[in-house]
Coordinates of C-alpha atoms in Angstrom, one line a residue:
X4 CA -12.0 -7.0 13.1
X5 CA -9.9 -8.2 10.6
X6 CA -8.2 -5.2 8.4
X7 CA -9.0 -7.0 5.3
X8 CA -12.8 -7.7 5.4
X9 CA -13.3 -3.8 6.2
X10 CA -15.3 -2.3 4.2
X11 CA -13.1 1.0 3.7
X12 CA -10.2 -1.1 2.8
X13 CA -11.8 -2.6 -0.4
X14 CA -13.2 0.8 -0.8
X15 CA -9.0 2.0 -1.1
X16 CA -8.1 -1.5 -3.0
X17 CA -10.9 -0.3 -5.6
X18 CA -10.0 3.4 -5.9
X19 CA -6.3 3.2 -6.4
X20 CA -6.7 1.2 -9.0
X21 CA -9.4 2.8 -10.7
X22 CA -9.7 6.7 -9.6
X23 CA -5.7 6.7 -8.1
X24 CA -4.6 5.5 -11.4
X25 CA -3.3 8.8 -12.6
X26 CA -1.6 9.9 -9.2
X27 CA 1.1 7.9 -9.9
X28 CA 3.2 10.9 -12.1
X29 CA 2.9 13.3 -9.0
X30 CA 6.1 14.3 -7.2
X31 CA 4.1 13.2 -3.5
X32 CA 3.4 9.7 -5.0
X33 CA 7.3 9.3 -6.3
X34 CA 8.4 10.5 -3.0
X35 CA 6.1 8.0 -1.4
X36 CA 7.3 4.7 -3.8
X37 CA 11.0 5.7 -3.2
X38 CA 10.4 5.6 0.8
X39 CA 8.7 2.7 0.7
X40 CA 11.4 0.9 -2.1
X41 CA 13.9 1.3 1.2
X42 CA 11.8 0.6 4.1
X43 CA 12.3 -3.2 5.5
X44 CA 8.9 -4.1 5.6
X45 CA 8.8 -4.6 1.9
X46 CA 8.5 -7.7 0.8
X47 CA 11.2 -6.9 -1.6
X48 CA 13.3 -7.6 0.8
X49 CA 11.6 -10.8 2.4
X50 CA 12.2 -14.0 0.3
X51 CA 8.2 -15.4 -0.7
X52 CA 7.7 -19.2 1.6
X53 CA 4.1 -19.2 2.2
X54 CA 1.1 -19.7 0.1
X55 CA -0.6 -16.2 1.4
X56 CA 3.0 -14.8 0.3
X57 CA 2.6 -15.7 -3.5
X58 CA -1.0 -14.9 -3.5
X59 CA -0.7 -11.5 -2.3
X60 CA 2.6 -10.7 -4.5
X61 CA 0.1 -12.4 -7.3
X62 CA -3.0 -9.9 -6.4
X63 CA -1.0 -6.7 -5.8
X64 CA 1.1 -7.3 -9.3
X65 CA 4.6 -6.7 -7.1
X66 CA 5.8 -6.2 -3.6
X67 CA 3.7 -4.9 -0.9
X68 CA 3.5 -3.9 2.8
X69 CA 4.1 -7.0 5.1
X70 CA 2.4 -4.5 7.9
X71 CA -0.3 -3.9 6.0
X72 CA -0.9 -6.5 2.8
X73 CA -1.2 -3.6 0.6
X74 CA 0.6 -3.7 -2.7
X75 CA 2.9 -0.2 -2.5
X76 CA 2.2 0.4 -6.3
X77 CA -1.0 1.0 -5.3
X78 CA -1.4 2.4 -1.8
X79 CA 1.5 5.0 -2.5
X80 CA -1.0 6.5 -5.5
X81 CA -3.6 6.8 -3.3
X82 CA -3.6 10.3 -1.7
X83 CA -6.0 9.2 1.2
X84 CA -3.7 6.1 2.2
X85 CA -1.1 6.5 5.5
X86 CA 1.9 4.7 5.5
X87 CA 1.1 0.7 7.0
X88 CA 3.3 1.8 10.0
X89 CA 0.3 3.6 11.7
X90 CA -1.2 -0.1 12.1
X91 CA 1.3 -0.9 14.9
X92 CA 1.3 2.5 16.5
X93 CA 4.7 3.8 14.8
X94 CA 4.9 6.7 13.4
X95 CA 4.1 6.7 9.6
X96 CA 7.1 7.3 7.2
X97 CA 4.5 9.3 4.9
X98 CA 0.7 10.3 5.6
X99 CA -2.2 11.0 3.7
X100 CA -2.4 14.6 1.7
X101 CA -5.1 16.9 0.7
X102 CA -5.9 17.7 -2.5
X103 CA -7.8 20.3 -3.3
X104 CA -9.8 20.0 -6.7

C-alpha cells in the first residue's frame, strides 16, 4: 500500500502540526532539523521540475524528505517519527524517542 493513503501517516501529518507544535524548541528536535538540513535527500538541495514537486513544497510550507514526502519542519517535531531512511532499509540518521510525561 501506498505510504501516503495510510492511515497512521495522516495520523503523524495531523499531530505534528497540531500536538508536535511545541517540540520544536527541544534540543532532540534541533538536533534532528540540523541533520536533516545536511542530508542529500532534502529537497533543499534538488531543484523543484515536477508538478508533485511544487505541490508538496506548497503543502509542507518548505523542503521535505524526497524518501519520504514528509516536510522536515514537521516530521523532525514529531518525537514518534524515524528518520525517512528506514523506508528503504538504511539505517535511520535519527529515530523516534520516548518521552515520558
Amino acid at each position: 500500500m501506498n505510504k501516503f493513503l495510510k492511515f497512521s501517516t495522516w495520523k503523524s501529518i495531523i499531530q505534528s502540526r497540531t500536538i508536535d507544535y511545541n517540540n520544536s524548541k527541544t534540543s532532540w528536535c534541533k538536533e534532528r532539523r540540523s541533520i536533516c538540513s545536511t542530508c542529500n535527500h532534502n529537497s533543499k538541495f534538488h531543484p523543484t521540475k515536477t508538478f508533485k514537486e511544487y505541490l508538496l513544497r506548497f503543502l509542507n510550507l518548505g523542503n521535505y524528505c524526497k524518501i519520504c514526502y514528509c516536510g522536515i519542519a514537521q516530521k523532525t517535531r514529531n518525537a514518534m517519527s524515524n528518520c525517512g531512511l528506514e523506508e528503504i532499509n538504511e539505517t535511520p540518521k535519527w529515530t523516534r524517542i520516548n518521552i515520558k510525561k
